[in-house]
Amino acid sequence: EGFVDGRVEAEGAGAVVRCDVSVVVPLLNEEGTLEELHGRLTKVLTALGVEYEIVFIDDGSTDRSFSLLKEIHAGDPRVRVISFRRNFGKAAALAAGFEASTGEVVITMDADLQDDPDEIPNFLAALEKGVDLVSGWKKKRRDPLNKTLPSKLFNWATCSIAGIELHDFNCGFKAYKRELLNHIELYGELHRYIPALAAWKGFTVGEIPVVHHARKSGKSKYGYERFLKGLFDIITIYFTRKYGKSPLHVLGKLGIGFGVVLCLTALLA
Ligand code: UDP
Ligand code: MG
């Protein structure tokens, strides 16, 4: 998955400077919000007085997003830009962002300004209380019912399978300690389940309510099919977790079951 790091491109490589906070932003065709998002992030992060970087991952946009990002990068050395040659999906974009980022704390958020940069201090405060992962909870969600209702069902199913209580698994606004990210491998659409994967490994997971805004520009990139895929994904990771090292504990039982049925059928026939 070749990608281009805008900073490396612009400066001709060079050592990556470690920082306190990395904000990782995956995006697909979000030309309408990038400049405002950059401005608001800069304001919040500067006020916090931390060393920070903002890592944008352009997941194959076909609008002006990438050229805008190059401009933003040219004017602000704290902004780094990764660009995919085609659309690989949000999980791949996040994985590339996690890998490229250097912060001791990593915050992920959407690019469409539905997530509010002003929440960042609250995430950091929650991490400081000692949890390893803080998940946002869009308590008052500003999305149409055809999004919020399936989301509720999905969340309920995920919580029961994952065995942890979160109101909003699917929230893209989250904060992680680097240590945790080092232990998580992302592929497919597994980004939704980082809290489950992390909890299973013994990391602590917390939650804070966050304000959520209606999408003001551009379009949502997801439809219903994501919930179906999401459900299959959680079943996959559940089985991998439970039987990954001993697949015959489940396959063997199935085999014996089918074997018995076959024998009985043969005897009765
Ligand atoms: N996104 C992405 N790659 C994709 C789909 C979405 O990077 O293949 C980004 C998108 O640009 C946004 C975030 O992921 O920054 C969340 O997507 P969206 O706002 O469409 O989801 P919704 O808020 O409608 O659930
Ligand atoms: Mg959105």
PDB file of C-alpha atoms and ligand atoms in Angstrom:
ATOM      1  CA  GLU A   1       0.000   0.000   0.000  1.00  0.00           C
ATOM      2  CA  GLY A   2       2.341   2.721  -1.128  1.00  0.00           C
ATOM      3  CA  PHE A   3       1.697   6.048   0.455  1.00  0.00           C
ATOM      4  CA  VAL A   4       3.336   9.396   0.404  1.00  0.00           C
ATOM      5  CA  ASP A   5       4.244  11.253   3.539  1.00  0.00           C
ATOM      6  CA  GLY A   6       3.867  14.896   2.648  1.00  0.00           C
ATOM      7  CA  ARG A   7       6.415  16.020   5.185  1.00  0.00           C
ATOM      8  CA  VAL A   8       9.064  13.590   4.070  1.00  0.00           C
ATOM      9  CA  GLU A   9       8.358  14.587   0.493  1.00  0.00           C
ATOM     10  CA  ALA A  10       8.634  18.253   1.329  1.00  0.00           C
ATOM     11  CA  GLU A  11      11.718  18.096   3.489  1.00  0.00           C
ATOM     12  CA  GLY A  12      13.559  15.217   1.872  1.00  0.00           C
ATOM     13  CA  ALA A  13      13.190  12.692   4.715  1.00  0.00           C
ATOM     14  CA  GLY A  14      14.722  13.729   8.038  1.00  0.00           C
ATOM     15  CA  ALA A  15      14.231  12.401  11.536  1.00  0.00           C
ATOM     16  CA  VAL A  16      10.707  12.314  12.862  1.00  0.00           C
ATOM     17  CA  VAL A  17      10.409  14.355  16.021  1.00  0.00           C
ATOM     18  CA  ARG A  18       8.542  12.647  18.832  1.00  0.00           C
ATOM     19  CA  CYS A  19       5.646  14.637  20.205  1.00  0.00           C
ATOM     20  CA  ASP A  20       3.084  14.511  23.006  1.00  0.00           C
ATOM     21  CA  VAL A  21      -0.112  14.373  21.025  1.00  0.00           C
ATOM     22  CA  SER A  22      -0.824  13.185  17.495  1.00  0.00           C
ATOM     23  CA  VAL A  23      -4.215  13.921  16.000  1.00  0.00           C
ATOM     24  CA  VAL A  24      -4.930  11.371  13.285  1.00  0.00           C
ATOM     25  CA  VAL A  25      -7.614  12.286  10.743  1.00  0.00           C
ATOM     26  CA  PRO A  26      -8.716   9.858   8.006  1.00  0.00           C
ATOM     27  CA  LEU A  27     -10.632  11.464   5.173  1.00  0.00           C
ATOM     28  CA  LEU A  28     -12.294  10.793   1.874  1.00  0.00           C
ATOM     29  CA  ASN A  29     -13.526  13.759  -0.161  1.00  0.00           C
ATOM     30  CA  GLU A  30     -13.857  16.294   2.645  1.00  0.00           C
ATOM     31  CA  GLU A  31     -12.694  19.446   0.841  1.00  0.00           C
ATOM     32  CA  GLY A  32     -15.378  21.536   2.545  1.00  0.00           C
ATOM     33  CA  THR A  33     -14.077  21.258   6.095  1.00  0.00           C
ATOM     34  CA  LEU A  34     -10.303  20.744   6.016  1.00  0.00           C
ATOM     35  CA  GLU A  35      -9.254  24.374   6.394  1.00  0.00           C
ATOM     36  CA  GLU A  36     -11.652  25.085   9.224  1.00  0.00           C
ATOM     37  CA  LEU A  37     -10.710  21.821  10.924  1.00  0.00           C
ATOM     38  CA  HIS A  38      -7.021  22.690  10.733  1.00  0.00           C
ATOM     39  CA  GLY A  39      -7.660  26.144  12.143  1.00  0.00           C
ATOM     40  CA  ARG A  40      -9.732  24.872  15.049  1.00  0.00           C
ATOM     41  CA  LEU A  41      -7.330  22.043  15.871  1.00  0.00           C
ATOM     42  CA  THR A  42      -4.419  24.468  15.876  1.00  0.00           C
ATOM     43  CA  LYS A  43      -6.245  26.765  18.282  1.00  0.00           C
ATOM     44  CA  VAL A  44      -7.143  24.008  20.741  1.00  0.00           C
ATOM     45  CA  LEU A  45      -3.760  22.263  20.655  1.00  0.00           C
ATOM     46  CA  THR A  46      -1.772  25.481  20.972  1.00  0.00           C
ATOM     47  CA  ALA A  47      -3.859  26.514  23.982  1.00  0.00           C
ATOM     48  CA  LEU A  48      -3.032  23.180  25.620  1.00  0.00           C
ATOM     49  CA  GLY A  49       0.651  23.963  25.331  1.00  0.00           C
ATOM     50  CA  VAL A  50       1.581  20.463  24.158  1.00  0.00           C
ATOM     51  CA  GLU A  51       3.944  19.363  21.407  1.00  0.00           C
ATOM     52  CA  TYR A  52       1.603  18.091  18.733  1.00  0.00           C
ATOM     53  CA  GLU A  53       1.266  17.002  15.144  1.00  0.00           C
ATOM     54  CA  ILE A  54      -1.773  16.602  12.939  1.00  0.00           C
ATOM     55  CA  VAL A  55      -1.627  13.634  10.568  1.00  0.00           C
ATOM     56  CA  PHE A  56      -4.142  13.689   7.725  1.00  0.00           C
ATOM     57  CA  ILE A  57      -4.633  10.492   5.765  1.00  0.00           C
ATOM     58  CA  ASP A  58      -6.210  11.125   2.409  1.00  0.00           C
ATOM     59  CA  ASP A  59      -7.920   7.841   1.640  1.00  0.00           C
ATOM     60  CA  GLY A  60      -8.052   8.273  -2.138  1.00  0.00           C
ATOM     61  CA  SER A  61     -10.050  11.506  -2.419  1.00  0.00           C
ATOM     62  CA  THR A  62     -11.094  12.611  -5.880  1.00  0.00           C
ATOM     63  CA  ASP A  63     -12.042  16.174  -4.889  1.00  0.00           C
ATOM     64  CA  ARG A  64      -9.682  19.002  -3.899  1.00  0.00           C
ATOM     65  CA  SER A  65      -8.871  17.475  -0.492  1.00  0.00           C
ATOM     66  CA  PHE A  66      -5.292  16.457  -1.275  1.00  0.00           C
ATOM     67  CA  SER A  67      -4.289  19.744  -2.893  1.00  0.00           C
ATOM     68  CA  LEU A  68      -5.799  21.633   0.050  1.00  0.00           C
ATOM     69  CA  LEU A  69      -3.845  19.422   2.447  1.00  0.00           C
ATOM     70  CA  LYS A  70      -0.622  20.113   0.585  1.00  0.00           C
ATOM     71  CA  GLU A  71      -1.278  23.829   0.955  1.00  0.00           C
ATOM     72  CA  ILE A  72      -2.034  23.467   4.652  1.00  0.00           C
ATOM     73  CA  HIS A  73       1.116  21.408   5.107  1.00  0.00           C
ATOM     74  CA  ALA A  74       3.190  24.025   3.280  1.00  0.00           C
ATOM     75  CA  GLY A  75       2.065  26.648   5.775  1.00  0.00           C
ATOM     76  CA  ASP A  76       2.258  24.539   8.933  1.00  0.00           C
ATOM     77  CA  PRO A  77       5.110  22.138   9.709  1.00  0.00           C
ATOM     78  CA  ARG A  78       2.996  20.436  12.369  1.00  0.00           C
ATOM     79  CA  VAL A  79       0.737  19.084   9.663  1.00  0.00           C
ATOM     80  CA  ARG A  80       1.695  15.845   7.946  1.00  0.00           C
ATOM     81  CA  VAL A  81      -0.133  14.354   5.018  1.00  0.00           C
ATOM     82  CA  ILE A  82      -0.335  10.759   3.904  1.00  0.00           C
ATOM     83  CA  SER A  83      -2.029  10.067   0.618  1.00  0.00           C
ATOM     84  CA  PHE A  84      -3.346   6.728  -0.637  1.00  0.00           C
ATOM     85  CA  ARG A  85      -3.406   6.128  -4.391  1.00  0.00           C
ATOM     86  CA  ARG A  86      -6.937   4.803  -4.126  1.00  0.00           C
ATOM     87  CA  ASN A  87      -9.592   4.326  -1.498  1.00  0.00           C
ATOM     88  CA  PHE A  88      -8.479   1.653   0.976  1.00  0.00           C
ATOM     89  CA  GLY A  89     -11.074   2.354   3.658  1.00  0.00           C
ATOM     90  CA  LYS A  90     -11.058   4.043   7.035  1.00  0.00           C
ATOM     91  CA  ALA A  91      -9.368   1.184   8.900  1.00  0.00           C
ATOM     92  CA  ALA A  92      -6.396   1.202   6.509  1.00  0.00           C
ATOM     93  CA  ALA A  93      -6.199   4.988   6.786  1.00  0.00           C
ATOM     94  CA  LEU A  94      -6.206   4.805  10.571  1.00  0.00           C
ATOM     95  CA  ALA A  95      -3.578   2.062  10.562  1.00  0.00           C
ATOM     96  CA  ALA A  96      -1.299   4.183   8.344  1.00  0.00           C
ATOM     97  CA  GLY A  97      -1.901   7.152  10.647  1.00  0.00           C
ATOM     98  CA  PHE A  98      -1.082   5.141  13.768  1.00  0.00           C
ATOM     99  CA  GLU A  99       2.110   3.922  12.167  1.00  0.00           C
ATOM    100  CA  ALA A 100       3.255   7.318  10.940  1.00  0.00           C
ATOM    101  CA  SER A 101       2.324   9.215  14.094  1.00  0.00           C
ATOM    102  CA  THR A 102       4.811   9.750  16.901  1.00  0.00           C
ATOM    103  CA  GLY A 103       2.703  11.039  19.799  1.00  0.00           C
ATOM    104  CA  GLU A 104       2.657   9.392  23.199  1.00  0.00           C
ATOM    105  CA  VAL A 105      -1.075   9.973  22.915  1.00  0.00           C
ATOM    106  CA  VAL A 106      -2.977   9.494  19.685  1.00  0.00           C
ATOM    107  CA  ILE A 107      -6.377  11.049  19.072  1.00  0.00           C
ATOM    108  CA  THR A 108      -8.452   9.968  16.094  1.00  0.00           C
ATOM    109  CA  MET A 109     -11.302  12.039  14.723  1.00  0.00           C
ATOM    110  CA  ASP A 110     -13.371  12.405  11.561  1.00  0.00           C
ATOM    111  CA  ALA A 111     -12.596  15.190   9.125  1.00  0.00           C
ATOM    112  CA  ASP A 112     -16.127  16.400   8.528  1.00  0.00           C
ATOM    113  CA  LEU A 113     -16.348  18.513  11.732  1.00  0.00           C
ATOM    114  CA  GLN A 114     -19.084  16.275  13.126  1.00  0.00           C
ATOM    115  CA  ASP A 115     -16.514  15.670  15.869  1.00  0.00           C
ATOM    116  CA  ASP A 116     -15.674  18.865  17.746  1.00  0.00           C
ATOM    117  CA  PRO A 117     -11.976  19.726  18.281  1.00  0.00           C
ATOM    118  CA  ASP A 118     -12.944  21.429  21.552  1.00  0.00           C
ATOM    119  CA  GLU A 119     -13.425  17.976  23.085  1.00  0.00           C
ATOM    120  CA  ILE A 120      -9.713  17.169  22.843  1.00  0.00           C
ATOM    121  CA  PRO A 121      -8.825  18.539  26.303  1.00  0.00           C
ATOM    122  CA  ASN A 122     -11.558  16.323  27.791  1.00  0.00           C
ATOM    123  CA  PHE A 123     -10.054  13.246  26.138  1.00  0.00           C
ATOM    124  CA  LEU A 124      -6.607  14.099  27.483  1.00  0.00           C
ATOM    125  CA  ALA A 125      -8.009  14.678  30.975  1.00  0.00           C
ATOM    126  CA  ALA A 126      -9.722  11.287  30.859  1.00  0.00           C
ATOM    127  CA  LEU A 127      -6.490   9.564  29.793  1.00  0.00           C
ATOM    128  CA  GLU A 128      -4.660  11.266  32.620  1.00  0.00           C
ATOM    129  CA  LYS A 129      -6.983   9.600  35.074  1.00  0.00           C
ATOM    130  CA  GLY A 130      -5.243   6.394  34.112  1.00  0.00           C
ATOM    131  CA  VAL A 131      -7.230   4.644  31.375  1.00  0.00           C
ATOM    132  CA  ASP A 132      -5.458   3.438  28.245  1.00  0.00           C
ATOM    133  CA  LEU A 133      -8.229   4.182  25.764  1.00  0.00           C
ATOM    134  CA  VAL A 134     -11.000   6.759  25.879  1.00  0.00           C
ATOM    135  CA  SER A 135     -13.899   6.346  23.501  1.00  0.00           C
ATOM    136  CA  GLY A 136     -16.224   9.181  22.553  1.00  0.00           C
ATOM    137  CA  TRP A 137     -19.934   8.753  23.031  1.00  0.00           C
ATOM    138  CA  LYS A 138     -22.165  10.822  20.760  1.00  0.00           C
ATOM    139  CA  LYS A 139     -24.822  11.174  23.416  1.00  0.00           C
ATOM    140  CA  LYS A 140     -27.006  13.472  21.318  1.00  0.00           C
ATOM    141  CA  ARG A 141     -26.306  12.228  17.858  1.00  0.00           C
ATOM    142  CA  ARG A 142     -27.017  14.615  14.982  1.00  0.00           C
ATOM    143  CA  ASP A 143     -27.630  12.101  12.245  1.00  0.00           C
ATOM    144  CA  PRO A 144     -30.768  10.850  10.475  1.00  0.00           C
ATOM    145  CA  LEU A 145     -32.776   8.007  12.035  1.00  0.00           C
ATOM    146  CA  ASN A 146     -31.743   5.559   9.320  1.00  0.00           C
ATOM    147  CA  LYS A 147     -28.235   5.899  10.718  1.00  0.00           C
ATOM    148  CA  THR A 148     -28.894   6.117  14.447  1.00  0.00           C
ATOM    149  CA  LEU A 149     -31.315   3.197  14.715  1.00  0.00           C
ATOM    150  CA  PRO A 150     -29.181   0.493  13.043  1.00  0.00           C
ATOM    151  CA  SER A 151     -26.262   1.939  14.957  1.00  0.00           C
ATOM    152  CA  LYS A 152     -28.041   1.291  18.269  1.00  0.00           C
ATOM    153  CA  LEU A 153     -28.729  -2.344  17.310  1.00  0.00           C
ATOM    154  CA  PHE A 154     -25.168  -2.795  16.126  1.00  0.00           C
ATOM    155  CA  ASN A 155     -23.850  -1.354  19.343  1.00  0.00           C
ATOM    156  CA  TRP A 156     -25.984  -3.620  21.448  1.00  0.00           C
ATOM    157  CA  ALA A 157     -24.816  -6.725  19.542  1.00  0.00           C
ATOM    158  CA  THR A 158     -21.201  -5.634  19.713  1.00  0.00           C
ATOM    159  CA  CYS A 159     -21.326  -4.995  23.448  1.00  0.00           C
ATOM    160  CA  SER A 160     -22.789  -8.424  24.133  1.00  0.00           C
ATOM    161  CA  ILE A 161     -20.177 -10.179  22.017  1.00  0.00           C
ATOM    162  CA  ALA A 162     -17.249  -8.024  23.122  1.00  0.00           C
ATOM    163  CA  GLY A 163     -18.203  -8.210  26.776  1.00  0.00           C
ATOM    164  CA  ILE A 164     -17.546  -4.520  27.465  1.00  0.00           C
ATOM    165  CA  GLU A 165     -20.012  -1.730  28.047  1.00  0.00           C
ATOM    166  CA  LEU A 166     -19.679   1.135  25.588  1.00  0.00           C
ATOM    167  CA  HIS A 167     -22.514   3.317  24.376  1.00  0.00           C
ATOM    168  CA  ASP A 168     -20.954   4.098  21.048  1.00  0.00           C
ATOM    169  CA  PHE A 169     -18.492   1.579  19.610  1.00  0.00           C
ATOM    170  CA  ASN A 170     -18.638   3.201  16.222  1.00  0.00           C
ATOM    171  CA  CYS A 171     -17.558   6.662  17.351  1.00  0.00           C
ATOM    172  CA  GLY A 172     -14.489   7.738  15.376  1.00  0.00           C
ATOM    173  CA  PHE A 173     -13.467  10.167  18.098  1.00  0.00           C
ATOM    174  CA  LYS A 174     -11.122   8.321  20.452  1.00  0.00           C
ATOM    175  CA  ALA A 175      -7.877   8.749  22.365  1.00  0.00           C
ATOM    176  CA  TYR A 176      -5.226   6.084  22.831  1.00  0.00           C
ATOM    177  CA  LYS A 177      -2.025   5.653  24.724  1.00  0.00           C
ATOM    178  CA  ARG A 178       0.787   4.655  22.382  1.00  0.00           C
ATOM    179  CA  GLU A 179       1.519   1.535  24.409  1.00  0.00           C
ATOM    180  CA  LEU A 180      -1.926   0.182  23.567  1.00  0.00           C
ATOM    181  CA  LEU A 181      -1.622   0.864  19.846  1.00  0.00           C
ATOM    182  CA  ASN A 182       1.642  -1.057  19.742  1.00  0.00           C
ATOM    183  CA  HIS A 183      -0.347  -4.149  20.671  1.00  0.00           C
ATOM    184  CA  ILE A 184      -3.210  -3.849  18.213  1.00  0.00           C
ATOM    185  CA  GLU A 185      -3.150  -4.959  14.607  1.00  0.00           C
ATOM    186  CA  LEU A 186      -5.711  -3.401  12.313  1.00  0.00           C
ATOM    187  CA  TYR A 187      -7.098  -4.809   9.105  1.00  0.00           C
ATOM    188  CA  GLY A 188     -10.413  -5.061   7.288  1.00  0.00           C
ATOM    189  CA  GLU A 189     -12.890  -2.898   9.137  1.00  0.00           C
ATOM    190  CA  LEU A 190     -11.615  -3.808  12.543  1.00  0.00           C
ATOM    191  CA  HIS A 191     -11.052  -0.208  13.613  1.00  0.00           C
ATOM    192  CA  ARG A 192     -14.474  -0.333  15.260  1.00  0.00           C
ATOM    193  CA  TYR A 193     -13.340  -3.010  17.637  1.00  0.00           C
ATOM    194  CA  ILE A 194     -10.117  -1.585  18.999  1.00  0.00           C
ATOM    195  CA  PRO A 195     -11.828  -1.119  22.400  1.00  0.00           C
ATOM    196  CA  ALA A 196     -12.781  -4.812  22.440  1.00  0.00           C
ATOM    197  CA  LEU A 197      -9.361  -5.991  21.263  1.00  0.00           C
ATOM    198  CA  ALA A 198      -7.686  -3.729  23.817  1.00  0.00           C
ATOM    199  CA  ALA A 199      -9.895  -4.845  26.698  1.00  0.00           C
ATOM    200  CA  TRP A 200      -9.239  -8.493  25.859  1.00  0.00           C
ATOM    201  CA  LYS A 201      -5.530  -7.768  26.153  1.00  0.00           C
ATOM    202  CA  GLY A 202      -6.004  -6.277  29.586  1.00  0.00           C
ATOM    203  CA  PHE A 203      -5.967  -2.574  28.750  1.00  0.00           C
ATOM    204  CA  THR A 204      -8.459  -0.292  30.463  1.00  0.00           C
ATOM    205  CA  VAL A 205     -11.165   1.347  28.394  1.00  0.00           C
ATOM    206  CA  GLY A 206     -13.164   4.443  29.330  1.00  0.00           C
ATOM    207  CA  GLU A 207     -15.790   6.618  27.738  1.00  0.00           C
ATOM    208  CA  ILE A 208     -16.704  10.310  27.681  1.00  0.00           C
ATOM    209  CA  PRO A 209     -19.796  11.948  26.186  1.00  0.00           C
ATOM    210  CA  VAL A 210     -18.938  14.231  23.270  1.00  0.00           C
ATOM    211  CA  VAL A 211     -20.929  16.825  21.377  1.00  0.00           C
ATOM    212  CA  HIS A 212     -21.769  15.827  17.853  1.00  0.00           C
ATOM    213  CA  HIS A 213     -22.664  18.129  14.992  1.00  0.00           C
ATOM    214  CA  ALA A 214     -24.733  17.506  11.894  1.00  0.00           C
ATOM    215  CA  ARG A 215     -22.730  17.118   8.713  1.00  0.00           C
ATOM    216  CA  LYS A 216     -22.653  20.556   7.099  1.00  0.00           C
ATOM    217  CA  SER A 217     -20.749  19.782   3.954  1.00  0.00           C
ATOM    218  CA  GLY A 218     -20.039  16.768   1.783  1.00  0.00           C
ATOM    219  CA  LYS A 219     -21.749  13.385   2.068  1.00  0.00           C
ATOM    220  CA  SER A 220     -21.657  10.435   4.446  1.00  0.00           C
ATOM    221  CA  LYS A 221     -19.501   7.636   3.073  1.00  0.00           C
ATOM    222  CA  TYR A 222     -21.419   4.809   4.659  1.00  0.00           C
ATOM    223  CA  GLY A 223     -24.759   3.064   4.190  1.00  0.00           C
ATOM    224  CA  TYR A 224     -26.507   0.149   5.854  1.00  0.00           C
ATOM    225  CA  GLU A 225     -24.075  -2.458   4.615  1.00  0.00           C
ATOM    226  CA  ARG A 226     -21.522  -1.329   7.159  1.00  0.00           C
ATOM    227  CA  PHE A 227     -23.612  -2.720   9.996  1.00  0.00           C
ATOM    228  CA  LEU A 228     -23.856  -6.122   8.365  1.00  0.00           C
ATOM    229  CA  LYS A 229     -20.122  -6.149   7.664  1.00  0.00           C
ATOM    230  CA  GLY A 230     -19.549  -4.895  11.176  1.00  0.00           C
ATOM    231  CA  LEU A 231     -21.522  -7.753  12.649  1.00  0.00           C
ATOM    232  CA  PHE A 232     -19.568 -10.325  10.633  1.00  0.00           C
ATOM    233  CA  ASP A 233     -16.350  -8.687  11.753  1.00  0.00           C
ATOM    234  CA  ILE A 234     -17.200  -8.879  15.432  1.00  0.00           C
ATOM    235  CA  ILE A 235     -18.177 -12.538  15.041  1.00  0.00           C
ATOM    236  CA  THR A 236     -14.848 -13.142  13.302  1.00  0.00           C
ATOM    237  CA  ILE A 237     -12.796 -11.565  16.035  1.00  0.00           C
ATOM    238  CA  TYR A 238     -14.854 -13.294  18.687  1.00  0.00           C
ATOM    239  CA  PHE A 239     -14.107 -16.711  17.197  1.00  0.00           C
ATOM    240  CA  THR A 240     -10.483 -15.837  16.545  1.00  0.00           C
ATOM    241  CA  ARG A 241     -10.147 -14.819  20.140  1.00  0.00           C
ATOM    242  CA  LYS A 242     -11.945 -17.814  21.573  1.00  0.00           C
ATOM    243  CA  TYR A 243     -10.768 -20.549  19.240  1.00  0.00           C
ATOM    244  CA  GLY A 244      -7.881 -18.984  17.292  1.00  0.00           C
ATOM    245  CA  LYS A 245      -5.259 -21.139  19.015  1.00  0.00           C
ATOM    246  CA  SER A 246      -7.464 -24.232  19.238  1.00  0.00           C
ATOM    247  CA  PRO A 247      -9.737 -24.219  16.182  1.00  0.00           C
ATOM    248  CA  LEU A 248     -10.663 -27.882  16.697  1.00  0.00           C
ATOM    249  CA  HIS A 249     -12.456 -26.972  19.901  1.00  0.00           C
ATOM    250  CA  VAL A 250     -15.163 -25.631  17.654  1.00  0.00           C
ATOM    251  CA  LEU A 251     -14.489 -27.323  14.299  1.00  0.00           C
ATOM    252  CA  GLY A 252     -13.935 -30.689  16.002  1.00  0.00           C
ATOM    253  CA  LYS A 253     -17.252 -30.507  17.802  1.00  0.00           C
ATOM    254  CA  LEU A 254     -18.995 -29.601  14.566  1.00  0.00           C
ATOM    255  CA  GLY A 255     -17.228 -32.501  12.856  1.00  0.00           C
ATOM    256  CA  ILE A 256     -18.289 -35.017  15.512  1.00  0.00           C
ATOM    257  CA  GLY A 257     -21.841 -33.658  15.379  1.00  0.00           C
ATOM    258  CA  PHE A 258     -22.071 -34.082  11.618  1.00  0.00           C
ATOM    259  CA  GLY A 259     -20.411 -37.498  11.898  1.00  0.00           C
ATOM    260  CA  VAL A 260     -23.046 -38.722  14.360  1.00  0.00           C
ATOM    261  CA  VAL A 261     -25.860 -37.442  12.170  1.00  0.00           C
ATOM    262  CA  LEU A 262     -24.326 -39.206   9.159  1.00  0.00           C
ATOM    263  CA  CYS A 263     -23.946 -42.524  11.009  1.00  0.00           C
ATOM    264  CA  LEU A 264     -27.524 -42.366  12.231  1.00  0.00           C
ATOM    265  CA  THR A 265     -28.774 -41.600   8.740  1.00  0.00           C
ATOM    266  CA  ALA A 266     -26.747 -44.502   7.335  1.00  0.00           C
ATOM    267  CA  LEU A 267     -28.085 -46.911   9.999  1.00  0.00           C
ATOM    268  CA  LEU A 268     -31.698 -45.876   9.503  1.00  0.00           C
ATOM    269  CA  ALA A 269     -31.555 -45.946   5.722  1.00  0.00           C
TER     270      ALA A 269
HETATM  271  N1  UDP B   1     -13.599   8.024   5.521  1.00  0.00           N
HETATM  272  C1  UDP B   1     -12.379   7.545   5.020  1.00  0.00           C
HETATM  273  N2  UDP B   1     -12.401   6.503   4.127  1.00  0.00           N
HETATM  274  C2  UDP B   1     -13.562   5.895   3.741  1.00  0.00           C
HETATM  275  C3  UDP B   1     -14.784   6.364   4.271  1.00  0.00           C
HETATM  276  C4  UDP B   1     -14.774   7.432   5.167  1.00  0.00           C
HETATM  277  O1  UDP B   1     -11.318   8.052   5.377  1.00  0.00           O
HETATM  278  O2  UDP B   1     -13.499   4.952   2.918  1.00  0.00           O
HETATM  279  C5  UDP B   1     -13.586   9.136   6.489  1.00  0.00           C
HETATM  280  C6  UDP B   1     -14.540  10.279   6.199  1.00  0.00           C
HETATM  281  O3  UDP B   1     -14.000  11.193   5.271  1.00  0.00           O
HETATM  282  C7  UDP B   1     -14.736  10.890   7.579  1.00  0.00           C
HETATM  283  C8  UDP B   1     -14.740   9.652   8.464  1.00  0.00           C
HETATM  284  O4  UDP B   1     -14.051   8.627   7.738  1.00  0.00           O
HETATM  285  O5  UDP B   1     -13.641  11.723   7.920  1.00  0.00           O
HETATM  286  C9  UDP B   1     -16.150   9.206   8.830  1.00  0.00           C
HETATM  287  O6  UDP B   1     -16.924   9.026   7.650  1.00  0.00           O
HETATM  288  P1  UDP B   1     -18.410   9.627   7.514  1.00  0.00           P
HETATM  289  O7  UDP B   1     -18.458  11.010   8.066  1.00  0.00           O
HETATM  290  O8  UDP B   1     -18.834   9.463   6.088  1.00  0.00           O
HETATM  291  O9  UDP B   1     -19.250   8.627   8.441  1.00  0.00           O
HETATM  292  P2  UDP B   1     -20.556   9.039   9.279  1.00  0.00           P
HETATM  293  O10 UDP B   1     -20.209  10.233  10.130  1.00  0.00           O
HETATM  294  O11 UDP B   1     -21.617   9.349   8.280  1.00  0.00           O
HETATM  295  O12 UDP B   1     -20.869   7.823  10.100  1.00  0.00           O
HETATM  296 MG    MG B   2     -19.394  11.993   9.569  1.00  0.00          MG
END
